[in-house]
Amino acid sequence: MFMKKIVITGGAGFIGSNFIRYVLKKKNYSIINIDHLLLSGSRENIKEFTNEKNYRFIKGDIRDFDFLLKFFKKEKDIFGVINFAAQSHVDRSIISPKDFIDTNILGVFNLLEIFRNGLFKRFLQISTDEVYGDLKIDSKKKFKEDSPLKPNSPYSSSKASADLISLSYNKTYNLDIVITRSSNNFGPYQFPEKLIPLTILKALKNEKIPIYGDGKNVRDWLYVEDNVRAILNVFEHGKSGNVYNIGGDNEISNIKLVKMILKILDKDERLITFVKDRPSHDRKYSLDSSKIKRELKHRNIFKFYPTLKKTVEWYKENIRWVEKCIDEDFKKYYQKNYKERLDEEN
Ligand SMILES: NC(=O)c1ccc[n+]([C@@H]2O[C@H](COP(=O)([O-])OP(=O)(O)OC[C@H]3O[C@@H](n4cnc5c(N)ncnc54)[C@H](O)[C@@H]3O)[C@@H](O)[C@H]2O)c1
């Protein structure tokens, strides 16, 4: 059977590795995963694919144009690229914004330039609902694909920049480009600096769980497998030049979510510690996903509570994976971001 060859960038990270796991099961693509293995990207996340015959891993950096050019020229028959590679954590973008500009904007620009050289045929840029900015806590509004972009953090503004550059390449050079903007994902293999895995990790160790501000900030949670199903659908059927929102229709405040996790783990709510808020902390996100439902017939198939429970179980069973994530870099970051905030509370 003829298999289209595609490149997944950032496939050793959370969503990328879940995407590869899903696509390899479907057996209609041959995948080359390019990842620089930075922070959240890990060989542990992809080791189960090592012996798959339709899969290859290449350690590489999307910031390095010469590497990309050499690679794509050598491979020749690549059909498309799905770009998951990014610096993905808002808190880190506040600590060191330059890394975000370099990978999330200039890295995407490099991929687009490779595209402009005619070295592949379709590009999907993975973006985020955070590009729309935030809503008031009591707002009933939902962001649509044509809502104005009003990002508030270095992370979300770098992602919005990449969206705009990608769309300009679609219009100017007539390149086949689509974009997905999803809400907050959760599920296995998410690096334990993000809210859900961090809460599970701290709770399992009976350590303080830091919650920013009053904890009432609202996020729309999407199970990662529903996101990867939607991404594949957009890659295969999305209309060139279009953006597709992918929401979970599960809007929950951080504090309520953390309490749910503690209940699942049968842990004491007194572990919760409110700490000084993140600067410019987005209050609420809410996505209108009617376009992908209407045009691409996408439906989420996973329910929130059972998949949250499944996720908690996964972290309990894979505590060795979590421990491996907690390297020197993680400790430095945690110390810088939370330790002082937690100390202030004492
Ligand atoms: N996690 C979410 O809730 C969420 C929501 C919406 C959108 N997104 C977007 O989805 C994508 C994937 O997010 P994630 O949560 O899986 O992130 P992640 O941090 O787990 O994974 C990112 C991957 O990119 C790799 N990477 C970083 N810089 C690189 C570079 N210069 N060259 C090559 N590889 C590099 C990392 O090694 C890592 O494997 C990102 O573009 C992110 O903006 C994430």
Short mmCIF file of C-alpha atoms and ligand atoms in Angstrom, two decimals:
data_model
loop_
_atom_site.label_atom_id
_atom_site.label_comp_id
_atom_site.label_asym_id
_atom_site.label_seq_id
_atom_site.Cartn_x
_atom_site.Cartn_y
_atom_site.Cartn_z
CA MET A 1 0.00 0.00 0.00
CA PHE A 2 1.27 3.50 -0.88
CA MET A 3 1.87 5.56 2.23
CA LYS A 4 2.21 9.31 2.28
CA LYS A 5 5.38 10.43 3.97
CA ILE A 6 4.85 13.18 6.53
CA VAL A 7 7.09 15.09 8.89
CA ILE A 8 5.97 15.70 12.45
CA THR A 9 7.99 18.35 14.22
CA GLY A 10 7.92 18.31 18.02
CA GLY A 11 6.70 14.70 17.99
CA ALA A 12 8.54 13.83 21.20
CA GLY A 13 6.37 16.24 23.20
CA PHE A 14 2.96 15.75 24.75
CA ILE A 15 0.50 16.25 21.88
CA GLY A 16 2.96 15.29 19.12
CA SER A 17 3.75 11.88 20.66
CA ASN A 18 0.03 11.21 21.19
CA PHE A 19 -0.57 12.18 17.55
CA ILE A 20 2.10 9.75 16.31
CA ARG A 21 0.70 6.96 18.52
CA TYR A 22 -2.74 7.53 16.97
CA VAL A 23 -1.58 7.83 13.35
CA LEU A 24 0.75 4.81 13.42
CA LYS A 25 -2.23 2.66 14.44
CA LYS A 26 -4.11 3.80 11.33
CA LYS A 27 -1.22 2.62 9.12
CA ASN A 28 -1.68 5.05 6.23
CA TYR A 29 1.27 7.36 6.80
CA SER A 30 4.96 6.95 7.10
CA ILE A 31 6.22 9.36 9.75
CA ILE A 32 9.48 11.17 10.28
CA ASN A 33 9.60 12.81 13.69
CA ILE A 34 11.96 15.79 14.01
CA ASP A 35 12.41 16.97 17.57
CA HIS A 36 15.20 18.79 19.36
CA LEU A 37 14.36 17.01 22.65
CA LEU A 38 14.10 20.21 24.66
CA LEU A 39 12.58 20.22 28.15
CA SER A 40 9.21 18.57 27.59
CA GLY A 41 10.40 16.52 24.60
CA SER A 42 11.74 13.15 25.63
CA ARG A 43 12.88 9.85 24.13
CA GLU A 44 10.76 8.20 26.83
CA ASN A 45 7.61 9.51 25.11
CA ILE A 46 8.48 7.88 21.80
CA LYS A 47 10.49 4.78 22.69
CA GLU A 48 7.55 2.47 21.96
CA PHE A 49 7.70 3.48 18.26
CA THR A 50 11.42 2.80 17.81
CA ASN A 51 10.92 -0.50 16.00
CA GLU A 52 7.91 0.55 13.92
CA LYS A 53 8.82 0.23 10.26
CA ASN A 54 6.85 3.33 9.20
CA TYR A 55 8.52 5.58 11.72
CA ARG A 56 11.84 7.36 12.02
CA PHE A 57 13.19 9.79 14.58
CA ILE A 58 15.66 12.55 13.75
CA LYS A 59 17.04 14.84 16.41
CA GLY A 60 16.86 18.28 14.85
CA ASP A 61 16.08 21.91 15.55
CA ILE A 62 13.52 23.93 13.56
CA ARG A 63 15.55 27.04 14.39
CA ASP A 64 18.33 25.65 12.18
CA PHE A 65 17.42 26.49 8.58
CA ASP A 66 20.49 24.78 7.06
CA PHE A 67 19.65 21.53 8.84
CA LEU A 68 16.05 21.71 7.57
CA LEU A 69 17.08 22.48 3.99
CA LYS A 70 19.58 19.62 3.87
CA PHE A 71 17.07 17.21 5.38
CA PHE A 72 14.15 18.10 3.07
CA LYS A 73 16.36 18.09 -0.05
CA LYS A 74 17.64 14.64 0.81
CA GLU A 75 14.20 13.17 1.57
CA LYS A 76 12.55 14.61 -1.56
CA ASP A 77 9.06 13.00 -1.54
CA ILE A 78 7.61 14.45 1.66
CA PHE A 79 3.89 15.14 1.36
CA GLY A 80 3.31 17.38 4.34
CA VAL A 81 4.52 18.83 7.61
CA ILE A 82 2.59 19.15 10.87
CA ASN A 83 4.35 21.54 13.20
CA PHE A 84 3.89 20.71 16.87
CA ALA A 85 7.38 21.97 17.78
CA ALA A 86 7.16 24.89 20.16
CA GLN A 87 8.14 26.32 23.45
CA SER A 88 4.79 25.67 25.04
CA HIS A 89 4.65 26.92 28.62
CA VAL A 90 3.31 30.39 29.47
CA ASP A 91 5.26 30.64 32.75
CA ARG A 92 8.52 29.88 31.01
CA SER A 93 7.70 32.50 28.35
CA ILE A 94 7.51 35.09 31.13
CA ILE A 95 10.90 33.99 32.48
CA SER A 96 12.69 33.73 29.09
CA PRO A 97 10.70 35.15 26.17
CA LYS A 98 13.54 34.95 23.63
CA ASP A 99 13.32 31.15 23.40
CA PHE A 100 9.68 31.59 22.39
CA ILE A 101 10.43 34.13 19.67
CA ASP A 102 13.21 31.91 18.31
CA THR A 103 11.28 28.63 18.06
CA ASN A 104 7.66 29.69 17.81
CA ILE A 105 8.17 32.47 15.28
CA LEU A 106 11.54 32.04 13.57
CA GLY A 107 11.29 28.23 13.60
CA VAL A 108 7.92 28.43 11.84
CA PHE A 109 9.32 30.98 9.40
CA ASN A 110 12.10 28.46 8.55
CA LEU A 111 9.54 25.71 7.86
CA LEU A 112 7.54 28.08 5.67
CA GLU A 113 10.66 29.01 3.71
CA ILE A 114 11.36 25.30 3.10
CA PHE A 115 7.75 25.06 1.86
CA ARG A 116 8.30 28.06 -0.43
CA ASN A 117 11.26 26.15 -1.90
CA GLY A 118 8.77 23.51 -3.07
CA LEU A 119 10.05 20.74 -0.77
CA PHE A 120 6.62 19.57 0.46
CA LYS A 121 2.94 20.09 -0.39
CA ARG A 122 0.86 20.83 2.72
CA PHE A 123 1.55 22.50 6.07
CA LEU A 124 -0.46 22.36 9.28
CA GLN A 125 0.53 24.82 11.99
CA ILE A 126 -0.59 23.77 15.48
CA SER A 127 -1.77 26.88 17.29
CA THR A 128 -3.75 27.65 20.42
CA ASP A 129 -6.93 29.34 21.66
CA GLU A 130 -4.67 31.65 23.69
CA VAL A 131 -4.08 33.78 20.56
CA TYR A 132 -7.57 35.30 21.06
CA GLY A 133 -6.70 36.70 24.47
CA ASP A 134 -9.08 36.24 27.37
CA LEU A 135 -12.67 36.88 28.45
CA LYS A 136 -14.24 38.25 31.62
CA ILE A 137 -15.17 35.51 34.05
CA ASP A 138 -18.94 36.08 33.59
CA SER A 139 -18.74 36.56 29.79
CA LYS A 140 -20.97 34.36 27.64
CA LYS A 141 -18.91 35.09 24.53
CA LYS A 142 -17.02 32.37 22.64
CA PHE A 143 -14.09 32.96 20.32
CA LYS A 144 -14.64 32.14 16.65
CA GLU A 145 -11.91 31.68 14.04
CA ASP A 146 -12.38 35.27 12.82
CA SER A 147 -12.31 36.85 16.31
CA PRO A 148 -9.53 39.42 16.69
CA LEU A 149 -6.17 38.14 17.92
CA LYS A 150 -5.33 39.78 21.26
CA PRO A 151 -2.64 37.61 22.88
CA ASN A 152 -1.43 38.60 26.34
CA SER A 153 1.71 36.55 27.04
CA PRO A 154 5.00 36.17 25.20
CA TYR A 155 3.89 32.55 24.52
CA SER A 156 0.51 33.42 23.02
CA SER A 157 1.85 36.39 21.07
CA SER A 158 4.57 34.20 19.55
CA LYS A 159 1.90 31.69 18.49
CA ALA A 160 -0.32 34.47 17.07
CA SER A 161 2.66 35.80 15.09
CA ALA A 162 3.27 32.37 13.59
CA ASP A 163 -0.42 32.10 12.64
CA LEU A 164 -0.31 35.43 10.83
CA ILE A 165 2.94 34.65 9.00
CA SER A 166 1.55 31.24 7.97
CA LEU A 167 -1.65 32.81 6.63
CA SER A 168 0.36 35.42 4.73
CA TYR A 169 2.36 32.62 3.02
CA ASN A 170 -0.91 30.99 2.04
CA LYS A 171 -2.17 34.21 0.42
CA THR A 172 1.09 35.55 -1.00
CA TYR A 173 2.69 32.34 -2.31
CA ASN A 174 -0.47 30.29 -2.73
CA LEU A 175 0.81 27.56 -0.41
CA ASP A 176 -1.54 24.91 1.00
CA ILE A 177 -1.63 25.84 4.70
CA VAL A 178 -4.12 25.12 7.50
CA ILE A 179 -4.11 26.02 11.19
CA THR A 180 -5.68 24.41 14.26
CA ARG A 181 -6.33 26.36 17.46
CA SER A 182 -7.15 24.05 20.32
CA SER A 183 -8.03 24.68 23.93
CA ASN A 184 -6.09 23.22 26.90
CA ASN A 185 -5.20 19.56 26.39
CA PHE A 186 -4.85 16.90 29.04
CA GLY A 187 -3.87 13.23 29.00
CA PRO A 188 -0.82 10.96 29.25
CA TYR A 189 2.74 12.20 28.58
CA GLN A 190 2.09 15.86 29.50
CA PHE A 191 5.17 17.39 31.10
CA PRO A 192 4.56 17.86 34.85
CA GLU A 193 4.93 21.64 34.84
CA LYS A 194 1.38 22.06 33.45
CA LEU A 195 -1.61 22.33 35.82
CA ILE A 196 -3.08 18.80 35.70
CA PRO A 197 0.14 16.73 35.88
CA LEU A 198 1.69 19.16 38.37
CA THR A 199 -1.34 18.81 40.64
CA ILE A 200 -1.22 15.00 40.40
CA LEU A 201 2.52 14.94 41.08
CA LYS A 202 2.34 17.23 44.10
CA ALA A 203 -0.71 15.44 45.50
CA LEU A 204 0.95 12.02 45.17
CA LYS A 205 3.91 13.37 47.15
CA ASN A 206 1.64 15.12 49.68
CA GLU A 207 3.31 18.43 48.80
CA LYS A 208 1.75 21.88 48.52
CA ILE A 209 -0.17 22.45 45.29
CA PRO A 210 0.36 26.03 44.09
CA ILE A 211 -2.73 27.74 42.64
CA TYR A 212 -2.39 31.17 41.06
CA GLY A 213 -4.49 34.08 42.36
CA ASP A 214 -8.00 33.16 43.47
CA GLY A 215 -8.05 29.97 41.37
CA LYS A 216 -11.18 31.06 39.54
CA ASN A 217 -9.54 31.29 36.10
CA VAL A 218 -11.47 29.17 33.61
CA ARG A 219 -10.00 26.83 30.98
CA ASP A 220 -11.75 24.63 28.43
CA TRP A 221 -10.29 21.11 28.78
CA LEU A 222 -9.88 18.84 25.79
CA TYR A 223 -8.73 15.21 25.99
CA VAL A 224 -5.59 14.89 23.90
CA GLU A 225 -6.90 12.00 21.80
CA ASP A 226 -9.88 14.09 20.68
CA ASN A 227 -7.44 16.82 19.67
CA VAL A 228 -5.23 14.46 17.65
CA ARG A 229 -8.31 13.05 15.89
CA ALA A 230 -9.34 16.59 14.99
CA ILE A 231 -5.81 17.52 13.86
CA LEU A 232 -5.64 14.53 11.50
CA ASN A 233 -9.07 15.45 10.14
CA VAL A 234 -7.94 19.04 9.46
CA PHE A 235 -4.69 17.82 7.88
CA GLU A 236 -6.62 15.51 5.53
CA HIS A 237 -9.73 17.58 4.80
CA GLY A 238 -9.26 21.17 6.01
CA LYS A 239 -9.60 23.89 3.39
CA SER A 240 -6.37 25.66 2.49
CA GLY A 241 -6.01 29.05 4.16
CA ASN A 242 -8.47 28.11 6.92
CA VAL A 243 -8.23 28.11 10.69
CA TYR A 244 -10.15 25.53 12.79
CA ASN A 245 -10.92 25.90 16.49
CA ILE A 246 -10.89 22.67 18.51
CA GLY A 247 -12.52 23.00 21.93
CA GLY A 248 -13.44 20.48 24.58
CA ASP A 249 -16.75 22.10 25.67
CA ASN A 250 -15.54 21.51 29.26
CA GLU A 251 -15.10 24.90 30.91
CA ILE A 252 -13.95 24.52 34.50
CA SER A 253 -12.19 26.81 36.97
CA ASN A 254 -8.69 25.81 38.04
CA ILE A 255 -9.73 25.44 41.67
CA LYS A 256 -12.66 23.17 40.84
CA LEU A 257 -10.42 21.05 38.62
CA VAL A 258 -7.74 20.69 41.30
CA LYS A 259 -10.39 19.69 43.85
CA MET A 260 -11.70 17.04 41.43
CA ILE A 261 -8.19 15.58 41.08
CA LEU A 262 -7.71 15.56 44.86
CA LYS A 263 -11.00 13.74 45.26
CA ILE A 264 -9.99 11.11 42.68
CA LEU A 265 -6.72 10.61 44.58
CA ASP A 266 -8.44 10.75 47.96
CA LYS A 267 -6.12 13.56 49.11
CA ASP A 268 -6.68 16.44 51.50
CA GLU A 269 -7.80 19.81 50.02
CA ARG A 270 -5.53 21.49 52.55
CA LEU A 271 -2.65 20.74 50.16
CA ILE A 272 -3.98 23.60 48.01
CA THR A 273 -1.92 26.78 48.47
CA PHE A 274 -2.97 30.00 46.79
CA VAL A 275 0.10 31.90 45.52
CA LYS A 276 0.77 35.28 43.91
CA ASP A 277 -0.90 35.39 40.52
CA ARG A 278 0.90 34.99 37.20
CA PRO A 279 1.42 38.42 35.58
CA SER A 280 -1.28 39.17 32.99
CA HIS A 281 -2.97 35.85 33.79
CA ASP A 282 -5.73 35.17 31.24
CA ARG A 283 -9.03 34.93 33.12
CA LYS A 284 -11.09 32.76 30.85
CA TYR A 285 -10.98 31.05 27.45
CA SER A 286 -14.03 29.85 25.60
CA LEU A 287 -14.04 28.46 22.08
CA ASP A 288 -16.73 28.16 19.45
CA SER A 289 -15.86 24.93 17.60
CA SER A 290 -18.92 24.89 15.34
CA LYS A 291 -16.84 25.29 12.16
CA ILE A 292 -14.92 22.00 12.49
CA LYS A 293 -18.14 20.23 13.51
CA ARG A 294 -20.06 21.65 10.56
CA GLU A 295 -17.44 21.53 7.81
CA LEU A 296 -15.35 18.50 8.79
CA LYS A 297 -17.97 16.58 10.80
CA HIS A 298 -15.61 16.36 13.76
CA ARG A 299 -17.10 15.19 17.07
CA ASN A 300 -15.26 14.73 20.35
CA ILE A 301 -15.82 11.18 21.58
CA PHE A 302 -14.27 11.33 25.05
CA LYS A 303 -16.15 12.45 28.18
CA PHE A 304 -14.35 14.73 30.62
CA TYR A 305 -14.60 12.99 34.00
CA PRO A 306 -13.73 9.43 32.88
CA THR A 307 -10.72 10.69 30.90
CA LEU A 308 -9.57 12.84 33.83
CA LYS A 309 -9.71 9.72 36.03
CA LYS A 310 -7.87 7.74 33.35
CA THR A 311 -5.21 10.45 33.20
CA VAL A 312 -4.75 10.42 36.98
CA GLU A 313 -4.37 6.61 36.83
CA TRP A 314 -1.80 6.93 34.03
CA TYR A 315 0.37 9.27 36.14
CA LYS A 316 0.08 6.96 39.14
CA GLU A 317 1.17 4.00 37.05
CA ASN A 318 3.94 5.95 35.31
CA ILE A 319 5.46 7.70 38.27
CA ARG A 320 8.92 6.67 37.01
CA TRP A 321 8.27 8.63 33.81
CA VAL A 322 7.29 11.64 35.91
CA GLU A 323 10.38 11.32 38.11
CA LYS A 324 12.58 11.30 34.99
CA CYS A 325 11.09 14.65 33.94
CA ILE A 326 12.21 16.23 37.17
CA ASP A 327 15.76 16.97 36.11
CA GLU A 328 17.99 19.91 37.04
CA ASP A 329 16.26 22.20 34.54
CA PHE A 330 12.83 21.36 35.96
CA LYS A 331 14.02 21.97 39.53
CA LYS A 332 15.55 25.34 38.55
CA TYR A 333 12.38 26.39 36.79
CA TYR A 334 10.15 25.25 39.68
CA GLN A 335 12.32 27.04 42.21
CA LYS A 336 12.27 30.26 40.18
CA ASN A 337 8.58 30.19 39.38
CA TYR A 338 6.92 28.76 42.48
CA LYS A 339 9.29 28.42 45.37
CA GLU A 340 9.45 32.13 46.14
CA ARG A 341 5.68 32.38 45.72
CA LEU A 342 5.16 29.45 48.07
CA ASP A 343 7.67 30.90 50.57
CA GLU A 344 5.75 34.20 50.52
CA GLU A 345 2.67 32.33 51.70
CA ASN A 346 4.44 31.01 54.82
N1 LIG B 1 -0.70 21.55 25.60
C1 LIG B 1 -1.76 22.28 25.29
O1 LIG B 1 -2.71 22.33 26.07
C2 LIG B 1 -1.81 23.04 24.00
C3 LIG B 1 -3.01 23.71 23.68
C4 LIG B 1 -3.09 24.37 22.46
C5 LIG B 1 -2.00 24.36 21.59
N2 LIG B 1 -0.85 23.72 21.92
C6 LIG B 1 0.26 23.72 20.95
O2 LIG B 1 0.49 22.37 20.60
C7 LIG B 1 1.86 22.16 20.29
C8 LIG B 1 2.41 21.03 21.13
O3 LIG B 1 2.23 21.34 22.50
P1 LIG B 1 2.64 20.33 23.64
O4 LIG B 1 1.78 20.61 24.80
O5 LIG B 1 2.72 18.97 23.10
O6 LIG B 1 4.09 20.87 23.96
P2 LIG B 1 5.35 20.12 24.51
O7 LIG B 1 6.15 21.19 25.15
O8 LIG B 1 5.00 18.91 25.28
O9 LIG B 1 6.10 19.63 23.18
C9 LIG B 1 6.80 20.49 22.33
C10 LIG B 1 7.85 19.67 21.60
O10 LIG B 1 8.56 20.55 20.72
C11 LIG B 1 9.95 20.25 20.80
N3 LIG B 1 10.71 21.44 20.43
C12 LIG B 1 10.77 22.63 21.10
N4 LIG B 1 11.56 23.48 20.43
C13 LIG B 1 12.00 22.84 19.33
C14 LIG B 1 12.84 23.21 18.25
N5 LIG B 1 13.40 24.41 18.19
N6 LIG B 1 13.07 22.31 17.26
C15 LIG B 1 12.52 21.07 17.31
N7 LIG B 1 11.74 20.65 18.32
C16 LIG B 1 11.47 21.53 19.32
C17 LIG B 1 10.17 19.84 22.26
O11 LIG B 1 11.36 19.06 22.40
C18 LIG B 1 8.91 19.05 22.53
O12 LIG B 1 9.07 17.69 22.20
C19 LIG B 1 2.55 23.50 20.56
O13 LIG B 1 2.69 24.16 19.33
C20 LIG B 1 1.57 24.25 21.45
O14 LIG B 1 1.68 25.64 21.26
C21 LIG B 1 -0.73 23.05 23.12
#
